[in-house]
CSV table of C-alpha atoms in Angstrom, one decimal:
chain,number,residue,atom,x,y,z
Q,21,UNK,CA,0.0,0.0,0.0
Q,22,UNK,CA,1.3,3.4,-1.0
Q,23,UNK,CA,2.1,5.6,2.0
Q,24,UNK,CA,1.8,9.4,1.7
Q,25,UNK,CA,4.7,11.4,3.0
Q,26,UNK,CA,3.4,14.2,5.2
Q,27,UNK,CA,6.6,16.1,4.9
Q,28,UNK,CA,6.9,16.0,1.1
Q,29,UNK,CA,7.6,19.4,-0.5
Q,30,UNK,CA,4.2,19.3,-2.3
Q,31,UNK,CA,2.3,18.7,0.9
Q,32,UNK,CA,4.3,21.3,2.8
Q,33,UNK,CA,3.6,23.9,0.1
Q,34,UNK,CA,-0.1,22.9,0.1
Q,35,UNK,CA,-0.3,23.6,3.8
Q,36,UNK,CA,1.5,26.9,3.3
Q,37,UNK,CA,-0.9,28.0,0.6
Q,38,UNK,CA,-4.0,27.1,2.6
Q,39,UNK,CA,-2.9,29.5,5.3
Q,40,UNK,CA,-2.2,32.5,3.0
Q,41,UNK,CA,-4.2,35.6,3.3
Q,42,UNK,CA,-5.9,37.1,0.2
Q,43,UNK,CA,-3.3,39.8,-0.3
Q,44,UNK,CA,-0.4,37.3,0.1
Q,45,UNK,CA,-2.1,34.9,-2.3
Q,46,UNK,CA,-2.3,37.5,-5.0
Q,47,UNK,CA,1.4,38.3,-4.6
Q,48,UNK,CA,2.3,34.6,-4.7
Q,49,UNK,CA,0.2,34.0,-7.8
Q,50,UNK,CA,2.0,36.9,-9.6
Q,51,UNK,CA,5.4,35.4,-8.6
Q,52,UNK,CA,4.3,31.9,-9.7
Q,53,UNK,CA,3.1,33.3,-13.1
Q,54,UNK,CA,6.6,34.7,-13.6
Q,55,UNK,CA,8.2,31.3,-12.8
Q,56,UNK,CA,5.7,29.6,-15.3
Q,57,UNK,CA,6.7,32.0,-18.1
Q,58,UNK,CA,10.4,31.1,-17.6
Q,59,UNK,CA,9.5,27.4,-17.6
Q,60,UNK,CA,7.4,27.7,-20.7
Q,61,UNK,CA,10.1,29.6,-22.5
Q,62,UNK,CA,12.7,26.9,-21.8
Q,63,UNK,CA,10.2,24.1,-22.8
Q,64,UNK,CA,9.5,25.9,-26.0
Q,65,UNK,CA,13.2,26.3,-26.7
Q,66,UNK,CA,13.7,22.6,-26.2
Q,67,UNK,CA,10.9,21.8,-28.7
Q,68,UNK,CA,12.4,24.2,-31.2
Q,69,UNK,CA,15.9,22.6,-30.7
Q,70,UNK,CA,14.5,19.1,-31.2
Q,71,UNK,CA,12.7,20.2,-34.4
Q,72,UNK,CA,16.0,21.5,-35.7
Q,73,UNK,CA,17.6,18.2,-34.7
Q,74,UNK,CA,14.9,16.4,-36.7
Q,75,UNK,CA,15.4,18.6,-39.7
Q,76,UNK,CA,19.2,18.0,-39.5
Q,77,UNK,CA,18.6,14.2,-39.4
Q,78,UNK,CA,16.4,14.4,-42.5
Q,79,UNK,CA,18.9,16.6,-44.4
Q,80,UNK,CA,21.9,14.4,-43.4
Q,81,UNK,CA,20.0,11.3,-44.6
Q,82,UNK,CA,19.2,13.1,-47.9
Q,83,UNK,CA,22.9,14.1,-48.2
Q,84,UNK,CA,24.0,10.5,-47.7
Q,85,UNK,CA,21.7,9.2,-50.4
Q,86,UNK,CA,22.5,12.1,-52.8
Q,87,UNK,CA,26.2,11.4,-52.4
Q,88,UNK,CA,25.7,7.7,-53.0
Q,89,UNK,CA,23.7,8.3,-56.1
Q,90,UNK,CA,26.3,10.8,-57.4
Q,91,UNK,CA,29.0,8.1,-57.0
Q,92,UNK,CA,26.9,5.5,-58.7
Q,93,UNK,CA,26.1,7.9,-61.6
Q,94,UNK,CA,29.8,8.2,-62.2
Q,95,UNK,CA,30.3,4.4,-62.2
Q,96,UNK,CA,27.5,3.4,-64.6
Q,97,UNK,CA,28.7,0.9,-67.3
Q,98,UNK,CA,32.1,0.4,-65.6
Q,99,UNK,CA,33.7,-2.8,-64.3
Q,100,UNK,CA,33.0,-1.8,-60.8
Q,101,UNK,CA,29.3,-1.0,-61.3
Q,102,UNK,CA,28.1,-4.4,-60.2
Q,103,UNK,CA,29.8,-4.1,-56.9
Q,104,UNK,CA,28.8,-0.5,-56.3
Q,105,UNK,CA,25.4,-0.2,-58.0
Q,106,UNK,CA,24.3,-3.8,-57.9
Q,107,UNK,CA,21.1,-5.2,-59.3
Q,108,UNK,CA,18.5,-4.0,-56.8
Q,109,UNK,CA,17.8,-2.7,-53.3
Q,110,UNK,CA,18.1,-4.4,-50.0
Q,111,UNK,CA,14.6,-4.9,-48.7
Q,112,UNK,CA,14.9,-2.7,-45.6
Q,113,UNK,CA,11.6,-1.0,-46.5
Q,114,UNK,CA,9.7,-4.3,-46.5
Q,115,UNK,CA,11.3,-5.2,-43.2
Q,116,UNK,CA,10.0,-1.9,-41.7
Q,117,UNK,CA,6.5,-2.5,-43.2
Q,118,UNK,CA,6.2,-6.0,-41.8
Q,119,UNK,CA,7.7,-5.1,-38.4
Q,120,UNK,CA,5.9,-1.8,-37.7
Q,121,UNK,CA,3.2,-2.3,-35.1
Q,122,UNK,CA,1.0,0.5,-33.6
Q,123,UNK,CA,1.4,1.2,-29.9
Q,124,UNK,CA,-2.2,0.2,-29.4
Q,125,UNK,CA,-1.4,-3.3,-30.6
Q,126,UNK,CA,2.1,-3.5,-29.1
Q,127,UNK,CA,1.9,-6.0,-26.1
Q,128,UNK,CA,3.9,-5.4,-23.0
Q,129,UNK,CA,5.8,-8.3,-21.4
Q,130,UNK,CA,3.5,-8.2,-18.4
Q,131,UNK,CA,0.4,-8.2,-20.6
Q,132,UNK,CA,1.6,-11.2,-22.5
Q,133,UNK,CA,2.2,-13.1,-19.2
Q,134,UNK,CA,-1.2,-12.2,-17.9
Q,135,UNK,CA,-2.8,-13.3,-21.2
Q,136,UNK,CA,-1.0,-16.6,-20.9
Q,137,UNK,CA,-2.2,-17.1,-17.3
Q,138,UNK,CA,-5.8,-16.1,-18.1
Q,139,UNK,CA,-6.0,-18.0,-21.3
Q,140,UNK,CA,-8.1,-21.2,-20.9
Q,141,UNK,CA,-6.4,-24.4,-21.9
Q,142,UNK,CA,-7.9,-25.9,-25.0
Q,143,UNK,CA,-7.5,-29.6,-25.8
Q,144,UNK,CA,-6.2,-30.1,-29.3
Q,145,UNK,CA,-7.9,-32.8,-31.3
Q,146,UNK,CA,-5.3,-34.8,-33.1
Q,147,UNK,CA,-6.3,-34.9,-36.8
Q,148,UNK,CA,-6.7,-38.2,-38.6
Q,149,UNK,CA,-5.3,-39.0,-42.0
Q,150,UNK,CA,-8.6,-38.0,-43.6
Q,151,UNK,CA,-8.8,-34.6,-41.8
Q,152,UNK,CA,-5.1,-34.0,-42.6
Q,153,UNK,CA,-5.8,-34.4,-46.3
Q,154,UNK,CA,-8.9,-32.2,-46.3
Q,155,UNK,CA,-7.3,-29.5,-44.1
Q,156,UNK,CA,-4.3,-29.3,-46.4
Q,157,UNK,CA,-6.6,-28.1,-49.2
Q,158,UNK,CA,-9.0,-25.8,-47.3
Q,159,UNK,CA,-7.0,-24.4,-44.4
Q,160,UNK,CA,-4.6,-21.5,-45.2
Q,161,UNK,CA,-1.0,-22.0,-44.2
Q,162,UNK,CA,0.5,-20.5,-41.1
Q,163,UNK,CA,2.7,-18.2,-43.3
Q,164,UNK,CA,-0.4,-16.8,-45.1
Q,165,UNK,CA,-2.1,-16.2,-41.7
Q,166,UNK,CA,1.0,-14.4,-40.4
Q,167,UNK,CA,1.2,-12.2,-43.5
Q,168,UNK,CA,-2.5,-11.3,-43.1
Q,169,UNK,CA,-1.9,-10.4,-39.4
Q,170,UNK,CA,1.1,-8.3,-40.4
Q,171,UNK,CA,-0.8,-6.4,-43.1
Q,172,UNK,CA,-3.7,-5.8,-40.6
Q,173,UNK,CA,-1.2,-4.3,-38.1
Q,174,UNK,CA,0.2,-2.1,-40.8
Q,175,UNK,CA,-3.3,-0.8,-41.8
Q,176,UNK,CA,-4.1,-0.1,-38.2
Q,177,UNK,CA,-0.8,1.6,-37.7
Q,178,UNK,CA,-1.6,3.9,-40.6
Q,179,UNK,CA,-4.9,5.1,-38.9
Q,180,UNK,CA,-3.4,5.5,-35.5
Q,181,UNK,CA,-3.5,9.1,-34.3
Q,182,UNK,CA,-0.2,11.0,-34.2
Q,183,UNK,CA,-0.5,12.1,-30.6
Q,184,UNK,CA,-1.1,9.8,-27.6
Q,185,UNK,CA,-1.5,10.4,-23.9
Q,186,UNK,CA,1.8,10.5,-22.1
Q,187,UNK,CA,1.4,7.1,-20.5
Q,188,UNK,CA,1.1,5.5,-24.0
Q,189,UNK,CA,4.6,6.7,-25.0
Q,190,UNK,CA,6.4,3.9,-23.3
Q,191,UNK,CA,8.1,1.3,-25.6
Q,192,UNK,CA,7.8,3.6,-28.6
Q,193,UNK,CA,11.0,2.5,-30.3
Q,194,UNK,CA,11.8,-1.0,-31.3
Q,195,UNK,CA,14.7,-2.4,-33.3
Q,196,UNK,CA,13.6,-3.0,-36.8
Q,197,UNK,CA,16.4,-5.2,-38.2
Q,198,UNK,CA,17.1,-8.6,-36.9
Q,199,UNK,CA,19.8,-11.0,-37.9
Q,200,UNK,CA,18.1,-12.3,-41.1
Q,201,UNK,CA,16.5,-9.0,-42.3
Q,202,UNK,CA,19.4,-8.2,-44.7
Q,203,UNK,CA,20.1,-11.7,-46.1
Q,204,UNK,CA,19.5,-10.5,-49.6
Q,205,UNK,CA,21.7,-11.3,-52.6
Q,206,UNK,CA,22.4,-7.7,-53.5
Q,207,UNK,CA,24.9,-6.2,-51.0
Q,208,UNK,CA,26.1,-3.5,-53.3
Q,209,UNK,CA,27.1,0.0,-52.1
Q,210,UNK,CA,23.9,1.5,-53.5
Q,211,UNK,CA,21.6,-1.2,-52.1
Q,212,UNK,CA,23.0,-0.8,-48.6
Q,213,UNK,CA,22.6,2.9,-48.6
Q,214,UNK,CA,19.1,2.6,-49.9
Q,215,UNK,CA,18.4,0.3,-47.0
Q,216,UNK,CA,20.0,2.9,-44.7
Q,217,UNK,CA,17.8,5.6,-46.2
Q,218,UNK,CA,14.7,3.5,-45.4
Q,219,UNK,CA,15.8,2.9,-41.8
Q,220,UNK,CA,16.8,6.6,-41.2
Q,221,UNK,CA,13.4,7.8,-42.6
Q,222,UNK,CA,11.6,5.4,-40.4
Q,223,UNK,CA,13.4,6.6,-37.3
Q,224,UNK,CA,13.1,10.3,-38.2
Q,225,UNK,CA,9.4,9.9,-38.5
Q,226,UNK,CA,9.3,8.1,-35.1
Q,227,UNK,CA,11.4,10.9,-33.6
Q,228,UNK,CA,8.9,13.5,-34.9
Q,229,UNK,CA,5.8,11.6,-33.8
Q,230,UNK,CA,6.8,10.5,-30.3
Q,231,UNK,CA,9.7,12.7,-29.0
Q,232,UNK,CA,8.6,16.0,-30.4
Q,233,UNK,CA,4.9,15.0,-30.2
Q,234,UNK,CA,5.3,14.3,-26.5
Q,235,UNK,CA,6.8,17.7,-25.8
Q,236,UNK,CA,4.2,19.5,-27.9
Q,237,UNK,CA,1.5,17.8,-26.0
Q,238,UNK,CA,3.1,18.5,-22.7
Q,239,UNK,CA,3.3,22.2,-23.6
Q,240,UNK,CA,-0.3,22.3,-24.8
Q,241,UNK,CA,-1.7,20.6,-21.7
Q,242,UNK,CA,0.2,22.8,-19.3
Q,243,UNK,CA,-0.3,26.1,-21.1
Q,244,UNK,CA,-4.0,25.5,-21.7
Q,245,UNK,CA,-4.7,24.8,-18.0
Q,246,UNK,CA,-2.5,27.5,-16.5
Q,247,UNK,CA,-3.2,30.3,-18.9
Q,248,UNK,CA,-7.0,29.5,-19.0
Q,249,UNK,CA,-7.0,29.5,-15.1
Q,250,UNK,CA,-5.0,32.8,-15.0
Q,251,UNK,CA,-7.7,34.4,-17.1
Q,252,UNK,CA,-10.4,33.2,-14.7
Q,253,UNK,CA,-8.4,34.2,-11.7
Q,254,UNK,CA,-7.9,37.7,-13.0
Q,255,UNK,CA,-11.7,38.0,-13.4
Q,256,UNK,CA,-12.2,36.8,-9.8
Q,257,UNK,CA,-9.6,39.3,-8.6
Q,258,UNK,CA,-11.5,42.1,-10.4
Q,259,UNK,CA,-14.8,40.9,-8.8
Q,260,UNK,CA,-13.2,40.8,-5.4
Q,261,UNK,CA,-11.6,44.2,-5.8
Q,262,UNK,CA,-14.9,45.6,-7.0
Q,263,UNK,CA,-16.8,44.5,-3.9
Q,264,UNK,CA,-14.0,45.5,-1.6
Q,265,UNK,CA,-14.2,49.1,-3.0
Q,266,UNK,CA,-18.0,49.1,-3.1
Q,267,UNK,CA,-18.5,48.0,0.5
Q,268,UNK,CA,-15.8,50.5,1.6
Q,269,UNK,CA,-17.8,53.3,-0.1
Q,270,UNK,CA,-21.1,52.1,1.4
Q,271,UNK,CA,-19.4,51.9,4.9
Q,272,UNK,CA,-18.3,55.5,4.5
Q,273,UNK,CA,-21.8,56.6,3.5
Q,274,UNK,CA,-23.3,54.7,6.4
Q,275,UNK,CA,-20.9,56.3,8.9
Q,276,UNK,CA,-21.8,59.7,7.6
Q,277,UNK,CA,-25.5,59.0,8.0
Q,278,UNK,CA,-24.9,57.7,11.5
Q,279,UNK,CA,-23.1,60.9,12.4
Q,280,UNK,CA,-26.0,63.0,11.2
Q,281,UNK,CA,-28.7,60.8,12.7
Q,282,UNK,CA,-30.6,62.0,15.8
Q,283,UNK,CA,-31.6,58.4,16.6
Q,284,UNK,CA,-30.3,56.6,19.6
Q,285,UNK,CA,-28.5,54.4,18.9
Q,286,UNK,CA,-27.4,56.0,15.6
Q,287,UNK,CA,-28.4,54.1,12.5
Q,288,UNK,CA,-28.1,54.5,8.7
Q,289,UNK,CA,-31.1,54.5,6.5
Q,290,UNK,CA,-32.8,51.1,6.0
Q,291,UNK,CA,-32.2,51.3,2.3
Q,292,UNK,CA,-28.4,51.9,2.7
Q,293,UNK,CA,-28.1,49.3,5.4
Q,294,UNK,CA,-29.8,46.7,3.2
Q,295,UNK,CA,-27.6,47.6,0.3
Q,296,UNK,CA,-24.5,47.4,2.5
Q,297,UNK,CA,-25.5,43.9,3.8
Q,298,UNK,CA,-26.1,42.6,0.3
Q,299,UNK,CA,-22.6,43.8,-0.9
Q,300,UNK,CA,-21.0,42.4,2.2
Q,301,UNK,CA,-22.4,39.0,1.3
Q,302,UNK,CA,-21.3,39.3,-2.3
Q,303,UNK,CA,-17.8,40.3,-1.0
Q,304,UNK,CA,-17.7,37.3,1.2
Q,305,UNK,CA,-18.6,35.0,-1.7
Q,306,UNK,CA,-16.1,36.7,-4.1
Q,307,UNK,CA,-13.3,36.4,-1.5
Q,308,UNK,CA,-14.0,32.7,-1.0
Q,309,UNK,CA,-14.1,31.9,-4.7
Q,310,UNK,CA,-11.0,34.1,-5.3
Q,311,UNK,CA,-9.0,32.4,-2.5
Q,312,UNK,CA,-10.1,28.8,-3.4
Q,313,UNK,CA,-9.4,29.2,-7.1
Q,314,UNK,CA,-6.1,31.1,-6.4
Q,315,UNK,CA,-4.8,28.4,-4.0
Q,316,UNK,CA,-5.6,25.7,-6.5
Q,317,UNK,CA,-3.9,27.6,-9.3
Q,318,UNK,CA,-0.9,28.4,-7.2
Q,319,UNK,CA,-0.5,24.7,-6.3
Q,320,UNK,CA,-0.8,23.6,-9.9
Q,321,UNK,CA,1.8,26.1,-11.1
Q,322,UNK,CA,4.1,24.9,-8.3
Q,323,UNK,CA,3.7,21.3,-9.4
Q,324,UNK,CA,4.4,22.2,-13.0
Q,325,UNK,CA,7.4,24.5,-12.5
Q,326,UNK,CA,9.1,22.7,-9.5
Q,327,UNK,CA,8.7,19.0,-10.3
Q,328,UNK,CA,8.8,19.1,-14.1
Q,329,UNK,CA,11.7,16.6,-14.0
Q,330,UNK,CA,9.1,13.9,-13.5
Q,331,UNK,CA,7.6,14.8,-16.9
Q,332,UNK,CA,11.1,14.7,-18.5
Q,333,UNK,CA,11.7,11.1,-17.5
Q,334,UNK,CA,9.5,9.6,-20.3
Q,335,UNK,CA,11.2,11.9,-22.8
Q,336,UNK,CA,14.7,10.8,-21.7
Q,337,UNK,CA,13.6,7.2,-21.8
Q,338,UNK,CA,12.4,7.7,-25.4
Q,339,UNK,CA,15.6,9.4,-26.4
Q,340,UNK,CA,17.6,6.4,-25.0
Q,341,UNK,CA,15.5,3.9,-26.8
Q,342,UNK,CA,15.6,6.0,-30.0
Q,343,UNK,CA,19.4,6.2,-30.1
Q,344,UNK,CA,19.9,2.6,-29.0
Q,345,UNK,CA,17.5,1.2,-31.7
Q,346,UNK,CA,18.5,3.5,-34.5
Q,347,UNK,CA,22.2,3.2,-34.0
Q,348,UNK,CA,22.0,-0.6,-33.7
Q,349,UNK,CA,20.0,-0.9,-36.9
Q,350,UNK,CA,22.3,1.5,-38.8
Q,351,UNK,CA,25.3,-0.5,-37.6
Q,352,UNK,CA,23.7,-3.8,-38.8
Q,353,UNK,CA,23.4,-2.3,-42.3
Q,354,UNK,CA,26.8,-0.7,-42.4
Q,355,UNK,CA,28.4,-4.0,-41.2
Q,356,UNK,CA,27.4,-5.5,-44.5
Q,357,UNK,CA,29.8,-3.1,-46.2
Q,358,UNK,CA,32.6,-5.5,-45.1
Q,359,UNK,CA,31.3,-7.8,-47.9
Q,360,UNK,CA,31.1,-4.9,-50.3
Q,361,UNK,CA,34.6,-3.8,-49.5
Q,362,UNK,CA,36.0,-7.4,-49.9
Q,363,UNK,CA,34.4,-7.6,-53.3
Q,364,UNK,CA,36.0,-4.2,-54.2
Q,365,UNK,CA,39.4,-5.4,-53.1
Q,366,UNK,CA,39.0,-8.6,-55.1
Q,367,UNK,CA,38.0,-6.6,-58.2
Q,368,UNK,CA,41.0,-4.3,-57.6
Q,369,UNK,CA,43.4,-7.3,-57.4
Q,370,UNK,CA,41.9,-8.9,-60.5
Q,371,UNK,CA,42.7,-5.6,-62.5
Q,372,UNK,CA,46.0,-4.7,-60.8
Q,373,UNK,CA,44.6,-1.7,-59.0
Q,374,UNK,CA,46.2,-0.8,-55.6
Q,375,UNK,CA,44.2,0.5,-52.7
Q,376,UNK,CA,46.4,3.6,-52.8
Q,377,UNK,CA,45.0,4.6,-56.2
Q,378,UNK,CA,47.0,5.8,-59.3
Q,379,UNK,CA,46.9,9.6,-58.9
Q,380,UNK,CA,50.7,9.8,-58.7
Q,381,UNK,CA,50.9,7.8,-61.9
Q,382,UNK,CA,48.4,10.0,-63.6
Q,383,UNK,CA,50.3,13.1,-62.5
Q,384,UNK,CA,53.8,11.9,-63.5
Q,385,UNK,CA,53.7,9.2,-66.2
Q,386,UNK,CA,53.3,9.7,-69.9
Q,387,UNK,CA,50.0,8.4,-71.3
Q,388,UNK,CA,51.8,5.8,-73.5
Q,389,UNK,CA,53.9,4.4,-70.6
Q,390,UNK,CA,50.9,4.6,-68.3
Q,391,UNK,CA,48.9,2.3,-70.7
Q,392,UNK,CA,51.8,-0.2,-70.9
Q,393,UNK,CA,52.3,-0.1,-67.1
Q,394,UNK,CA,48.6,-0.8,-66.4
Q,395,UNK,CA,48.5,-3.6,-69.0
Q,396,UNK,CA,51.5,-5.2,-67.3
Q,397,UNK,CA,50.0,-4.8,-63.8
Q,398,UNK,CA,46.7,-6.4,-64.9
Q,399,UNK,CA,48.6,-9.2,-66.7
Q,400,UNK,CA,50.7,-9.9,-63.6
Q,401,UNK,CA,47.6,-9.8,-61.3
Q,402,UNK,CA,46.0,-12.7,-63.3
Q,403,UNK,CA,49.0,-14.9,-62.5
Q,404,UNK,CA,48.8,-14.3,-58.8
Q,405,UNK,CA,47.4,-17.2,-56.8
Q,406,UNK,CA,44.2,-16.7,-54.9
Q,407,UNK,CA,45.4,-15.4,-51.6
Q,408,UNK,CA,43.9,-13.3,-48.8
Q,409,UNK,CA,43.9,-9.6,-49.7
Q,410,UNK,CA,44.9,-8.5,-46.2
Q,411,UNK,CA,47.8,-11.1,-46.2
Q,412,UNK,CA,49.1,-9.8,-49.5
Q,413,UNK,CA,49.1,-6.2,-48.3
Q,414,UNK,CA,50.9,-7.2,-45.2
Q,415,UNK,CA,53.6,-9.0,-47.2
Q,416,UNK,CA,54.0,-5.9,-49.5
Q,417,UNK,CA,54.4,-3.7,-46.4
Q,418,UNK,CA,57.1,-6.1,-45.0
Q,419,UNK,CA,58.9,-6.1,-48.4
Q,420,UNK,CA,58.9,-2.3,-48.5
Q,421,UNK,CA,60.2,-2.1,-45.0
Q,422,UNK,CA,63.1,-4.5,-45.8
Q,423,UNK,CA,64.0,-2.7,-49.0
Q,424,UNK,CA,64.1,0.6,-47.1
Q,425,UNK,CA,66.3,-0.9,-44.5
Q,426,UNK,CA,68.8,-2.2,-47.1
Q,427,UNK,CA,68.9,1.2,-48.8
Q,428,UNK,CA,69.8,2.8,-45.4
Q,429,UNK,CA,72.6,0.2,-44.9
Q,430,UNK,CA,74.1,0.9,-48.4
Q,431,UNK,CA,74.0,4.6,-47.7
Q,432,UNK,CA,76.0,4.1,-44.5
C-alpha cells in the first residue's frame, strides 16, 4: 500500500498555501506566473531545438543518399558498377513495413504473461489422415495467416492518431532489423545505402511523432490549464476588488448618515443598510471563490514548475530507446559493407589496382607508358594465386620495410 509522505515538498507547500491571506495569495500567484513564463520559454526552446535536430537528421540522410547516387552515376557501365550499384535494393523498406506495429497493438511483457495465465487451456484434437488431407486443401498455411496479421497491423498503424496520452509513449522505439533481415543477394554500395535511407526515414518519423509530439502535448496541456485559469483568476480578482471598493464606499456613507442621525443608537437609513448587507455577502462569496481558485492555481503552477523533471523522464527514456535502436539498426546495415569492401578489393586485385590509387601515376607518367604499365599490372595480377587480400598487403608492407632498411645500410 502506498504511504503518503506528510513532509513531502508538495504537501508542505499545500499547507503553506492554505494559510495564506488574500493579499499574500495575490502576490504569490503573480510570482508563480513569472516562474511559469520562464519554464514555458525553456520548454518551447527545447521543442524548437529538437525540431531543428529532426530537420538536420532528414537533411543528413538526404545528403548521404545524394552522395551515393552521385558516386553511382559516375560508375555506370564500368567494371565496378556491379559491386557499387548492384542489381536491386536491400529490402529494408519491406522489413520496416512488416515489423511496424502500432502502440495500441504492441503487447507489453506483463500483458503477455497475464494473457498466458488467463488463457483457458484448449485440448487439441489430433487430426486423422482424412482430416489432414482435407485440411491441407481448405485451411490456409501459417505463413499466409502471419502475412494477413502483419498487413492488418500495418493498416491499423496507418490510422493510429499521431499524438497519444503520455502514459502511452512507453516502448515507442523498437529495433527493426534482426539477424536475417538483410540476407539479400544484393549487398552493393547503392543497395545498402538505400536500406540505410529507409531505416533513417523510419526513425526520423518516429522521432517527430513520439519525442517532439510528447513535448508539444506537454506544452499544450500545461499552457491550456495555467493560462486559462489565469484568465479566470484575474476576473475573480477584479470581482473581489470591485466588492471591496463598493463595500468600503457604502461603509463610509453609512458612517456619515450615523453621524448626522438623531436616533439613539445612531443608524443608517434602512435602504443603505440593506444595500451594504447585500454587498458584504457578495464580497464574502467573491473572496471565498477568489481564494479557493487562487490556491488551486498556485499549487498547480508549483507542481508544473518545480517537479517538471518527472515529466522529462518519459522523454529521456524515449531518447535512450531511439538512439539505441536506430544506431543498432544502422550498424547492422553498415556491417554488410565489409562484404562490399571485400568484393571491391578482389576486383582491384583482378585488375591490378592498388588501394592507394593511381593519382601519382596520372600526375607523373606519360600516357603511353601509363597504358603499358597498367597492362603489365593487370597481366601480372591474373598470374597471382588466390590469396587473402589482407595477407598480400601485409607482405607488401614487409617487403617495402626490408628494402628501405637495405637502402639505409648501403648509404651508411
